[in-house]
Coordinates of C-alpha atoms in Angstrom, one line a residue:
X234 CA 2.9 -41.9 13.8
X235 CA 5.8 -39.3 14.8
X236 CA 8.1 -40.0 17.8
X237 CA 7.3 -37.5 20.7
X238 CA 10.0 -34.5 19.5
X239 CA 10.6 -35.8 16.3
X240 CA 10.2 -32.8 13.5
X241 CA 6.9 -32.4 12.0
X242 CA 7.2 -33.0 8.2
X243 CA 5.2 -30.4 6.0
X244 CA 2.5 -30.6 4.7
X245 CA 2.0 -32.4 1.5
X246 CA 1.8 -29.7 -1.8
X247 CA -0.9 -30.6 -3.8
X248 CA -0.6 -30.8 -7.7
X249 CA -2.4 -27.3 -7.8
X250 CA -0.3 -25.6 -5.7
X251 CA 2.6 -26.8 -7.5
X252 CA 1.1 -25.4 -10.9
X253 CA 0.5 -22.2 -9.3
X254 CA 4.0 -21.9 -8.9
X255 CA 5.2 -22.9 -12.0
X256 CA 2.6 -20.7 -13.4
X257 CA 3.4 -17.3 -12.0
X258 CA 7.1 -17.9 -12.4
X259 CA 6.6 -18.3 -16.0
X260 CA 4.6 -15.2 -15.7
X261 CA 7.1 -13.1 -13.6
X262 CA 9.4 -14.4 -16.4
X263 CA 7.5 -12.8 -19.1
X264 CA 6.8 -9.3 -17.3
X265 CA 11.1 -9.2 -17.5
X266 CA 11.0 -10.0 -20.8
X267 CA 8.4 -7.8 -21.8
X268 CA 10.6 -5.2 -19.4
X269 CA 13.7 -5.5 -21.5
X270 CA 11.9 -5.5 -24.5
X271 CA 9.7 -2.4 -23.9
X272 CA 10.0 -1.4 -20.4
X273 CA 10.3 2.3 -18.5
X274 CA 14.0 2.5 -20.2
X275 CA 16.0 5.4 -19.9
X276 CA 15.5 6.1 -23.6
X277 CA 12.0 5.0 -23.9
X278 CA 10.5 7.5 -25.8
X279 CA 7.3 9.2 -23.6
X280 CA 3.7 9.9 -23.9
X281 CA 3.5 6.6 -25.4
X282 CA 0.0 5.1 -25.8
X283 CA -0.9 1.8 -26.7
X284 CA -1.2 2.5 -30.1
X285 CA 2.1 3.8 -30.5
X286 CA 3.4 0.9 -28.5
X287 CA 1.9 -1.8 -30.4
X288 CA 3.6 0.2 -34.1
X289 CA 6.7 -0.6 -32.3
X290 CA 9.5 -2.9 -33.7
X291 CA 9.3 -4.8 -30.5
X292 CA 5.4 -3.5 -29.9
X293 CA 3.5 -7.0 -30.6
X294 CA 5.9 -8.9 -28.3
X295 CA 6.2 -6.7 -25.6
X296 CA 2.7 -6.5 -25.1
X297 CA 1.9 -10.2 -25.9
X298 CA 4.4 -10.6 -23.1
X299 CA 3.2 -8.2 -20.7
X300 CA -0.7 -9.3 -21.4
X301 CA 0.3 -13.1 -20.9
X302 CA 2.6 -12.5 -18.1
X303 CA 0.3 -10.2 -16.1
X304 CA -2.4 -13.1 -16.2
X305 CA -0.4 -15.8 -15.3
X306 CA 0.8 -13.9 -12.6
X307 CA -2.6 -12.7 -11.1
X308 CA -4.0 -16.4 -11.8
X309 CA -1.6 -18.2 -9.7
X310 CA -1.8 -15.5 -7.0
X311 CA -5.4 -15.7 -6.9
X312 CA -6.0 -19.4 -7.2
X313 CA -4.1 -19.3 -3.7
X314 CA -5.8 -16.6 -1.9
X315 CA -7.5 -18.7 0.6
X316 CA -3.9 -19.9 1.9
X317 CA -1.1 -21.6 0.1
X318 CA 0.3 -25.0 1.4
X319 CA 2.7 -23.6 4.1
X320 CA 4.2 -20.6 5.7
X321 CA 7.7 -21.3 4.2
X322 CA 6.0 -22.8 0.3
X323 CA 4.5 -19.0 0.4
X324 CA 7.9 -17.7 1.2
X325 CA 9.5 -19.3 -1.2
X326 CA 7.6 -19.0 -3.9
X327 CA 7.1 -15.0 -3.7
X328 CA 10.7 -14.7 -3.7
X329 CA 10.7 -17.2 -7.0
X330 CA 8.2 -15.0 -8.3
X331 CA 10.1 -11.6 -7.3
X332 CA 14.1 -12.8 -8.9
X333 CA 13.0 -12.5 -12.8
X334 CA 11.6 -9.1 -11.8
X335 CA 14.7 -8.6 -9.6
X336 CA 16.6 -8.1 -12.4
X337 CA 14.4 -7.0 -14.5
X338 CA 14.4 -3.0 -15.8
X339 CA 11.9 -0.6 -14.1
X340 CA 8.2 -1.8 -14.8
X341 CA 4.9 -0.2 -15.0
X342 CA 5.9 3.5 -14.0
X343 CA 9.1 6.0 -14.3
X344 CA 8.7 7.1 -10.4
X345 CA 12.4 5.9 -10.0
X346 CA 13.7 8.3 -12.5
X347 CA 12.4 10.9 -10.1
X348 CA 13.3 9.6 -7.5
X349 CA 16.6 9.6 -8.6
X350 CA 16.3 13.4 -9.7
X351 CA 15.3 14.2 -6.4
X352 CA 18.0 12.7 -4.6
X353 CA 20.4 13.9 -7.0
X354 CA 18.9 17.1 -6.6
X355 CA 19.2 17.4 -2.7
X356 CA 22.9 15.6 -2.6
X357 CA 23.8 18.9 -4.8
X358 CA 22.6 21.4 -2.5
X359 CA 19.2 22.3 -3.8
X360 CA 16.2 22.4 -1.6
X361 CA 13.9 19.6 -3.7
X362 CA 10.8 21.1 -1.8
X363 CA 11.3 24.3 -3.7
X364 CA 11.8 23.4 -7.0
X365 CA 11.2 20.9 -9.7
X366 CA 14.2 18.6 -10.9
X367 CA 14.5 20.6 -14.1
X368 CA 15.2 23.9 -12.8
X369 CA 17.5 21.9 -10.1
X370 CA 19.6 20.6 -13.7
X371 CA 19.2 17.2 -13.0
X372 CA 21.5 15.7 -15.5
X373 CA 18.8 12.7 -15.9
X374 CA 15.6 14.7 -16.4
X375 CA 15.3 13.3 -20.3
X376 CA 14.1 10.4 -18.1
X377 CA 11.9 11.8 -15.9
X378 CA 8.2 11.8 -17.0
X379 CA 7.4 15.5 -18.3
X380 CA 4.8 15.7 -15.4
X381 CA 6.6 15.4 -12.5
X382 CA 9.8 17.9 -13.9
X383 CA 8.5 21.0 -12.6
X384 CA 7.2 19.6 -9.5
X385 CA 8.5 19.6 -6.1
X386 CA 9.4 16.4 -4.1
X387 CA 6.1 14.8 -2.4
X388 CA 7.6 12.8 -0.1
X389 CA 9.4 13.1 3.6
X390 CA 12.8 13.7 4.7
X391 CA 13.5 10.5 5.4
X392 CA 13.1 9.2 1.7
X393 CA 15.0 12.3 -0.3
X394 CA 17.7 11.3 2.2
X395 CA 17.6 7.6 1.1
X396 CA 17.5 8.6 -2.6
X397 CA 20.3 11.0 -2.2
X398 CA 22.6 8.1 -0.5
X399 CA 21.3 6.0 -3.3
X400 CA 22.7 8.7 -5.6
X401 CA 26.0 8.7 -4.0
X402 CA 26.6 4.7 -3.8
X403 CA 25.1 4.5 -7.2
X404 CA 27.4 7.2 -8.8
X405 CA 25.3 7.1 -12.3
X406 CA 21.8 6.6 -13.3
X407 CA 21.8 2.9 -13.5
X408 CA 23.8 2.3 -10.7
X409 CA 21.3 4.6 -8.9
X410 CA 18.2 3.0 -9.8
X411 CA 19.9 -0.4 -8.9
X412 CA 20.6 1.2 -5.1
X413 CA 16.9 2.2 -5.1
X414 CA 15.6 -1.3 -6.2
X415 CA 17.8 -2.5 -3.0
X416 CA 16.2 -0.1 -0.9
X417 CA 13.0 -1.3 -2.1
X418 CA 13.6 -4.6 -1.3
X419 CA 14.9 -4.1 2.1
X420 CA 11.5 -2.5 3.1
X421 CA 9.8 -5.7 1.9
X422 CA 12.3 -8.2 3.7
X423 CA 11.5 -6.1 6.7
X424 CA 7.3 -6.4 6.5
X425 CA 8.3 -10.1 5.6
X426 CA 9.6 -10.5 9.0
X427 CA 7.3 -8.8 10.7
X428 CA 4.5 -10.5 8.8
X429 CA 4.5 -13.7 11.5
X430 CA 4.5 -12.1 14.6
X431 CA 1.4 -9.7 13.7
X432 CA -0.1 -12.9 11.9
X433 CA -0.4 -14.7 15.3
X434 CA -1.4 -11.6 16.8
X435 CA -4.2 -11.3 14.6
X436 CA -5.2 -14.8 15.0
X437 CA -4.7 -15.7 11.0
X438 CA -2.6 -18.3 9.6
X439 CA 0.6 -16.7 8.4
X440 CA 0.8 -18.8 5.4
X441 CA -1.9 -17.0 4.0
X442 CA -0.8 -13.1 5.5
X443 CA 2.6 -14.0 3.9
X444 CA 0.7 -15.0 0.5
X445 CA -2.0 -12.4 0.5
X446 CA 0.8 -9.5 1.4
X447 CA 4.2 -10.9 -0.7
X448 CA 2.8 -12.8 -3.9
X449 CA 0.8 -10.7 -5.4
X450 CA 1.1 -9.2 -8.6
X451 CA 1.7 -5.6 -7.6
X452 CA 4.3 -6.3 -5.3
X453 CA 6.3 -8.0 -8.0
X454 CA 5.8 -5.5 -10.6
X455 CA 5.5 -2.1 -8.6
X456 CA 7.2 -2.1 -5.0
X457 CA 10.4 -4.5 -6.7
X458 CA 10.9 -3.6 -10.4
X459 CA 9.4 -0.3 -9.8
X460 CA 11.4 -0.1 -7.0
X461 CA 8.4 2.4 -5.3
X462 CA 9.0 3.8 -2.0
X463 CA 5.8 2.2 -0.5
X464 CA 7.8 -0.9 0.1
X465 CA 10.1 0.9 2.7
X466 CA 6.8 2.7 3.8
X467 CA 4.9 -0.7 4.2
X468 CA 8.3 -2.4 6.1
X469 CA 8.3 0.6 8.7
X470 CA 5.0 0.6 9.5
X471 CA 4.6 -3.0 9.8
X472 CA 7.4 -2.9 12.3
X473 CA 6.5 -0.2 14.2
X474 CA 2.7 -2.1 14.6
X475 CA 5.0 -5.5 15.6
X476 CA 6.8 -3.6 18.1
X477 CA 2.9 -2.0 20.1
X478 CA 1.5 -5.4 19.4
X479 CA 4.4 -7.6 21.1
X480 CA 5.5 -4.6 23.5
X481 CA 1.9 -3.2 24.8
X482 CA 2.3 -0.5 27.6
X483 CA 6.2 -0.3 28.0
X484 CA 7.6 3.2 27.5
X485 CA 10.5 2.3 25.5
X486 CA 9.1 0.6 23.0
X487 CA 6.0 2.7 22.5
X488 CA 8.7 5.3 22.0
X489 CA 10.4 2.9 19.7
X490 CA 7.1 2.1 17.3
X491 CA 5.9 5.5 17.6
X492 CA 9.4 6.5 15.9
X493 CA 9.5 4.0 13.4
X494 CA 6.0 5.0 12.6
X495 CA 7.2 8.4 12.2
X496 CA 9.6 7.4 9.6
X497 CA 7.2 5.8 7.5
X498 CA 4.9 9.3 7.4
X499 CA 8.6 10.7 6.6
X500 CA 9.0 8.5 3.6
X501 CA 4.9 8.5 2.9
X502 CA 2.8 11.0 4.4
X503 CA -0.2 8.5 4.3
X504 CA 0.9 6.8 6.9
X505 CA 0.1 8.8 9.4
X506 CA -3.7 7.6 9.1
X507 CA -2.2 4.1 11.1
X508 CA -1.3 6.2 13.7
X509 CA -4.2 6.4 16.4
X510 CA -4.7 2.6 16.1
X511 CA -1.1 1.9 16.5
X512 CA -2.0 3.7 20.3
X513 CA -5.2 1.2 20.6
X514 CA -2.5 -1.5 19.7
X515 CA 0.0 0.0 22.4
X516 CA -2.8 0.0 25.2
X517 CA -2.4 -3.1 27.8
X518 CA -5.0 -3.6 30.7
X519 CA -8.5 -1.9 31.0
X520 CA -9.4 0.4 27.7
X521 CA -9.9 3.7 29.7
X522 CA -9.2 7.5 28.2
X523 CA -6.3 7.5 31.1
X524 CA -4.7 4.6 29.5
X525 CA -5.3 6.0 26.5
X526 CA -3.5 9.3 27.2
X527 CA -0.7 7.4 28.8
X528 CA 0.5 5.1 26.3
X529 CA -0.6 7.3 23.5
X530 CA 1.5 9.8 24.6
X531 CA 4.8 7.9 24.5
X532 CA 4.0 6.5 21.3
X533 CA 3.3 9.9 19.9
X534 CA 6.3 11.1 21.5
X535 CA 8.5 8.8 19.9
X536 CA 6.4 10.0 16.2
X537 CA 7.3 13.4 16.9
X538 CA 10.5 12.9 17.9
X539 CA 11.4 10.6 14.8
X540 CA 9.8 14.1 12.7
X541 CA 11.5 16.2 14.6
X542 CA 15.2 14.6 14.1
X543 CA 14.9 13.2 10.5
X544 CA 13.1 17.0 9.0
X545 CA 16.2 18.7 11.5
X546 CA 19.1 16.1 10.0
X547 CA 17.9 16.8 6.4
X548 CA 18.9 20.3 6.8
X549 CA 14.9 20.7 5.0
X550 CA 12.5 21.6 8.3
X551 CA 9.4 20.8 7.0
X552 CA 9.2 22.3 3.9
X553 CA 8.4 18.3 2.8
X554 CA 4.5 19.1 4.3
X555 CA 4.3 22.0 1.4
X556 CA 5.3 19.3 -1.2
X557 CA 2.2 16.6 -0.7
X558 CA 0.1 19.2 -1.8
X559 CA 1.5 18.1 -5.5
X560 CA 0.3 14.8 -5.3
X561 CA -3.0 15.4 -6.9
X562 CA -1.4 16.9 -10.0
X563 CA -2.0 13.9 -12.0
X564 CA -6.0 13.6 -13.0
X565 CA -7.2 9.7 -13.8
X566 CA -10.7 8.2 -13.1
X567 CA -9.1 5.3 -10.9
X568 CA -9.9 7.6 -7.9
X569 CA -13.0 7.8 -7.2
X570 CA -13.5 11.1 -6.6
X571 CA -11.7 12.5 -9.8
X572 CA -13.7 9.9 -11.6
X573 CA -17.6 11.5 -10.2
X574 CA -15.8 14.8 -10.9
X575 CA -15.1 13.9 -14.3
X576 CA -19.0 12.6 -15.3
X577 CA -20.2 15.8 -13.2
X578 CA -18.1 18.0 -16.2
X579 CA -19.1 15.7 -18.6
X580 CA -22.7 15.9 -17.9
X581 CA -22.4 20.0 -17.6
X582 CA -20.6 19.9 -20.9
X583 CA -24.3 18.4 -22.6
X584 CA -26.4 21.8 -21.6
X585 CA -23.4 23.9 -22.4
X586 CA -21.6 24.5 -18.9
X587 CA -18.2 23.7 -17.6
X588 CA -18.7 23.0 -13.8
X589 CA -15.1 22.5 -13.5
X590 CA -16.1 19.8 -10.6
X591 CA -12.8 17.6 -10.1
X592 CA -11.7 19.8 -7.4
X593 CA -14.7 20.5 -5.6
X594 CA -15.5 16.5 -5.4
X595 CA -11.9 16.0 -4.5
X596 CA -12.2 18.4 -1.5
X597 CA -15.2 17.0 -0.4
X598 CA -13.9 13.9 -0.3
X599 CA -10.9 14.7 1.5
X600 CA -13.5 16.4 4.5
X601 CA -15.4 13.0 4.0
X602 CA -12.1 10.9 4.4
X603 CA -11.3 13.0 7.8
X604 CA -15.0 12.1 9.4
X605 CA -14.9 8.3 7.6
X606 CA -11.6 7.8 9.4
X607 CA -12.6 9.6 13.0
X608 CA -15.7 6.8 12.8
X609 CA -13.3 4.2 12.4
X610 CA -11.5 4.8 15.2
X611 CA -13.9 5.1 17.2
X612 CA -15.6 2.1 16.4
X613 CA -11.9 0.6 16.9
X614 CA -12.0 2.2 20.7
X615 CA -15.9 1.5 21.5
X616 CA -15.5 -2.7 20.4
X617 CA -12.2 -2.2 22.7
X618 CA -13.7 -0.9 25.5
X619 CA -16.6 -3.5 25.4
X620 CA -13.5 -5.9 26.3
X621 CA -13.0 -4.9 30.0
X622 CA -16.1 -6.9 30.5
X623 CA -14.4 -10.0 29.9
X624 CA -10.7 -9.2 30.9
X625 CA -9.3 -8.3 34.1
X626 CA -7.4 -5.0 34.7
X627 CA -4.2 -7.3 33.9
X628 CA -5.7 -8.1 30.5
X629 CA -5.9 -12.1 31.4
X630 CA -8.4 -13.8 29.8
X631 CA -10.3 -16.6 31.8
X632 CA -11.4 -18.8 28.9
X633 CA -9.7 -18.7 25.8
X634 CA -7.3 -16.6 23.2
X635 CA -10.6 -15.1 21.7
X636 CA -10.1 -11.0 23.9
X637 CA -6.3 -11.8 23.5
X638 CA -6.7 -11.9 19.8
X639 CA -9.4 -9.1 19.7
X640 CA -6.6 -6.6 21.5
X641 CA -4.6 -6.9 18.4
X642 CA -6.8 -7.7 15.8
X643 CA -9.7 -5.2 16.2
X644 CA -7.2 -1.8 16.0
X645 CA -5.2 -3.6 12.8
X646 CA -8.3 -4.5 11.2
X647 CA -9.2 -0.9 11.8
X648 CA -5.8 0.3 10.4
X649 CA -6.6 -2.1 7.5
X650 CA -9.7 -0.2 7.0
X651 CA -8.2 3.3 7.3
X652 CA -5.8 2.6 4.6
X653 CA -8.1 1.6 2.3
X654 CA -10.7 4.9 3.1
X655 CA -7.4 6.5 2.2
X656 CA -6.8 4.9 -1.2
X657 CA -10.6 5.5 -2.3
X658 CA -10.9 8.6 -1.2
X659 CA -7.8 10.3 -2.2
X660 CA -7.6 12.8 -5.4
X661 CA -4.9 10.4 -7.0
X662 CA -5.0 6.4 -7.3
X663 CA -2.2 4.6 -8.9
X664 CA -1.7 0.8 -9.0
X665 CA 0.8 0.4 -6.0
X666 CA -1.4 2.3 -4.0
X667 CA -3.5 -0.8 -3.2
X668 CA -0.5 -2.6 -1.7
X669 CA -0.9 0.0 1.0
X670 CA -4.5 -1.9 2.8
X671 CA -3.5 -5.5 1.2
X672 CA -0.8 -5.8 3.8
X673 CA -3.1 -5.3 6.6
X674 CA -6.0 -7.0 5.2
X675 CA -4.3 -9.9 4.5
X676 CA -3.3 -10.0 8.4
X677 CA -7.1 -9.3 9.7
X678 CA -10.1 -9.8 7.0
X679 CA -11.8 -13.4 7.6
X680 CA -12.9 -13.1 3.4
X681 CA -10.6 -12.6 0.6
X682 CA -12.1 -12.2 -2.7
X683 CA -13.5 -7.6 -2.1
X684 CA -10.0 -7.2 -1.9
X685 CA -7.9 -9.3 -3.7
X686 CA -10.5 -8.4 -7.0
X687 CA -9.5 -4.9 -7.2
X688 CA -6.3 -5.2 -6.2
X689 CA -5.9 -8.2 -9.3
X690 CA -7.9 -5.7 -11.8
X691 CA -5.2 -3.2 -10.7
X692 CA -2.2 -4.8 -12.2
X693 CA -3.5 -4.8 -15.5
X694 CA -3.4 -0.5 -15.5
X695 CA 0.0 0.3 -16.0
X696 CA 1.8 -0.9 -19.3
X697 CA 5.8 -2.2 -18.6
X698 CA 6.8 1.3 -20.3
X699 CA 4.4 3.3 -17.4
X700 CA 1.8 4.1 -19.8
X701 CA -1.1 4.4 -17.8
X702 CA -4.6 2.9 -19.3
X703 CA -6.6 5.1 -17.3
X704 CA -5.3 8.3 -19.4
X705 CA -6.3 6.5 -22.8
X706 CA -10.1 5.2 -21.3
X707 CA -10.5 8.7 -19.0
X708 CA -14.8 8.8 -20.2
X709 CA -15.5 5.2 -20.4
X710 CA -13.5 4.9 -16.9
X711 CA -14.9 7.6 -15.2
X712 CA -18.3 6.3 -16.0
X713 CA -17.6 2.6 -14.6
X714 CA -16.0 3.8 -11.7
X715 CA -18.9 6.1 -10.7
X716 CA -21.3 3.4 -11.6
X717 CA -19.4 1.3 -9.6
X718 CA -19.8 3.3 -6.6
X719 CA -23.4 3.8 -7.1
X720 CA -23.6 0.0 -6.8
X721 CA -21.7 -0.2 -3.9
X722 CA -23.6 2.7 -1.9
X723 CA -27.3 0.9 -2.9
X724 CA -26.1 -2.1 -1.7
X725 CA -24.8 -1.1 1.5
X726 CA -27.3 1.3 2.1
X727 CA -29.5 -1.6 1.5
X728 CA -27.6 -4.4 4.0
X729 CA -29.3 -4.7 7.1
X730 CA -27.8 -3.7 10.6
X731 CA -25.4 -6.0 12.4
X732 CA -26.6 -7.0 15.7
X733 CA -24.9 -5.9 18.9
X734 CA -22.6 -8.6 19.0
X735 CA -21.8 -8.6 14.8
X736 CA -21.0 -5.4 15.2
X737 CA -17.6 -6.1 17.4
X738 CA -16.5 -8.6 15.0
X739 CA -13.7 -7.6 12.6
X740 CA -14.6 -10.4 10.6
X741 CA -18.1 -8.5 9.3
X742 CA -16.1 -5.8 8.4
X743 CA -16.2 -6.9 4.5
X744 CA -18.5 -7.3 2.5
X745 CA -19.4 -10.6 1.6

């Protein structure tokens, strides 16, 4: 029995969770090796395919190494998904998991080498919005993936003027790409410390948030060896929904999350989808449109504010907002709508037509996104308002935590939900785009497995050199995926209707 004030010891770590650890170090271990042996090098030669890879002097063991690695990894992560032994064991272990791949070369993509273009390109006075690192005479562009050398920067102010002081500290490439991995990494040190707060907001353990969010097999391989800009992306958003969570109604720091949520559309444009339930997370008291005009306006002022300054500072306006329109260059069946676009040509290729239908479907689903998000939303407010009934103008709550936790959990869960429309519906998919929902899901969905699943089947896409499978399996992927979907639709449209009082419950949100 403990003394009254004595420290409560931790829990005991069971034999399992102690393999799991073990298990995806040695993994995380592997994926470096497999990174030094045949990773996204400067000099690694391009348009590699798996083939070609495998012919390699280092081929067989790079990929042995990768294959292995990737497996452990995901294993351990997912043999844990229903909560590891303790808030600090799921710490420590995702930053056990993330030093091999720390020091690791870049993995699974060659983003950074543009990244690193692009900053170079703006720290020499050249508008990166209106031209592509090689007419800019990036002195790295060798490096730089032949698709994305013409192409103008995609993302905000905020992140061309990160890359650019990253160009500057770093002096040379490889001091460069190690000041981007340390930007990286700051971003996910910041959603790590956000990460408790919005866990007891949301009324999940924050052993398992930290686990589901920080462990997984993307994060390791993507946001820290790839060093992608989602990680500063996730960390601003994450603190920006802390700060309307803990903070609901006061002007200052509405202003405050609405500004650090405007950085995060300034580094990733996608972000901006959080934004209307970041105001239903902002809202204290009775759910009424006045409120809702109120405190929405202060957080939106401190968005536009936070656009205003950072597209001003960069000297660049918003010419950034021309550049997303590049992000659908790249054509791969792992989004959905490319992938029904591709079996729609396919199919028009049999009786002798070319239906050219990958743009079509993608624009249909970007009109379909816009409505699928507006639903959300409202659903968000409507579940919100139904909360007045059973808290007082003040927001107390008579019995319980169970409105307290809905005030936070219901708009997150709806973020949650808007991020991953976003990733499905979007012209362009790549692997690190799922860490975009997992953060929020892993704060707010009651069951595990519909997300972790996809977002374990994406790690095996990208190859440690960035080769991307989907461009080597483009008919047989397109088909799966569209299949896929079918299955999905039928089986929803098939799931009978939530009651009244299943409907307000985030928890029913997945499926099961």
């Amino acid at each position: 029995m403990t003394a009254p004030g004595a420290p409560v010891p931790p829990p005991p770590v069971s034999l399992a969770a102690s393999g799991a650890r073990y298990v995806g170090l040695a993994g995380a271990v592997l994926l470096a090796v497999a990174g030094y042996l045949g990773g996204a090098l400067p000099d690694a030669p391009l348009g590699a395919t798996p083939a070609s890879i495998w012919r390699a002097p280092d081929g067989p063991a790079t990929l042995t190494c990768w294959l292995i690695g990737t497996i452990l990894l995901v294993g351990a992560w997912w043999s844990l998904r229903g909560g590891p032994p303790s808030t600090r064991w799921a710490y420590v272990t995702a930053g056990l998991w993330a030093l091999p791949l720390l020091v690791a070369p870049p993995l699974g993509s060659r983003d950074v080498y543009s990244y690193a273009c692009q900053g170079w390109t703006y720290a020499h006075g050249v508008d990166p919005y209106t031209v592509g690192v090689a007419a800019a005479g990036c002195p790295w562009l060798d490096t730089v993936a032949p698709i994305w050398r013409d192409t103008p920067a995609p993302y905000g102010p905020v992140f061309v003027l990160l890359a650019a002081l990253a160009v500057g500290v770093g002096g040379g490439l490889t001091g460069t790409i190690v000041a981007l991995r340390v930007i990286a990494v700051a971003g996910l040190l910041v959603a790590a410390l956000c990460l408790p707060g919005l866990a007891r907001a949301a009324g999940v353990p924050t052993r398992r948030a930290a686990w589901l969010a920080l462990a997984g097999p993307l994060v390791g391989v993507h946001l820290v060896a790839g060093a992608h800009n989602d990680a500063v992306m996730l960390g601003l958003l994450l603190c920006g929904l802390l700060i309307a969570v803990r903070r609901p109604g006061r002007p200052a720091a509405l202003l405050l999350a609405g500004a650090l949520l405007g950085l995060a559309v300034t580094v990733k444009a996608s972000a901006v989808v959080v934004v209307p339930f970041a105001v239903l997370a902002g809202m204290p008291g009775r759910y009424t449109v006045r409120a809702l005009l109120r405190h929405g306006g202060w957080l939106a002022g401190g968005l536009l504010a936070a656009l205003l300054v950072t597209s001003a500072a960069s000297g660049l306006g918003f010419g950034w907002v021309g550049g997303l329109t590049h992000s659908g260059d790249s054509e791969q069946w792992t989004s959905p709508p490319t992938a029904v676009g591709f079996v729609i040509d396919y199919a028009g290729a049999l009786v002798g037509q070319d239906p050219q239908a990958v743009p079509v479907v993608r624009a249909v689903a970007l009109v379909l996104l816009v409505g699928v998000l507006a639903a959300l939303w409202w659903r968000a407010w409507r579940t919100l308002r139904s909360l007045n009934e059973v808290a007082s103008p003040e927001g107390a709550c008579p019995d319980g935590v169970g409105p307290w936790v809905a005030r936070s959990r219901v708009p997150l869960h709806g973020a949650a939900l808007a991020l991953v429309a976003t990733v499905v519906l979007s012209p362009v998919f790549h692997p690190w785009y799922a860490t975009w929902p997992l953060a929020l899901l892993a704060l707010t969905a009651a069951g595990t497995t519909w997300f972790v699943l996809p977002a374990a089947a994406a790690a095996f896409l990208a190859l440690p050199d960035g080769t991307n499978l989907a461009r080597v399996t483009k008919a047989p992927g397109a088909l799966a995926m569209t299949a896929l979907l079918l299955t999905v639709l039928v089986r929803t449209l098939r799931r009978p209707s939530p009651t009244p009082a299943a409907r307000s419950d985030p928890r029913n949100d997945q499926p099961r």
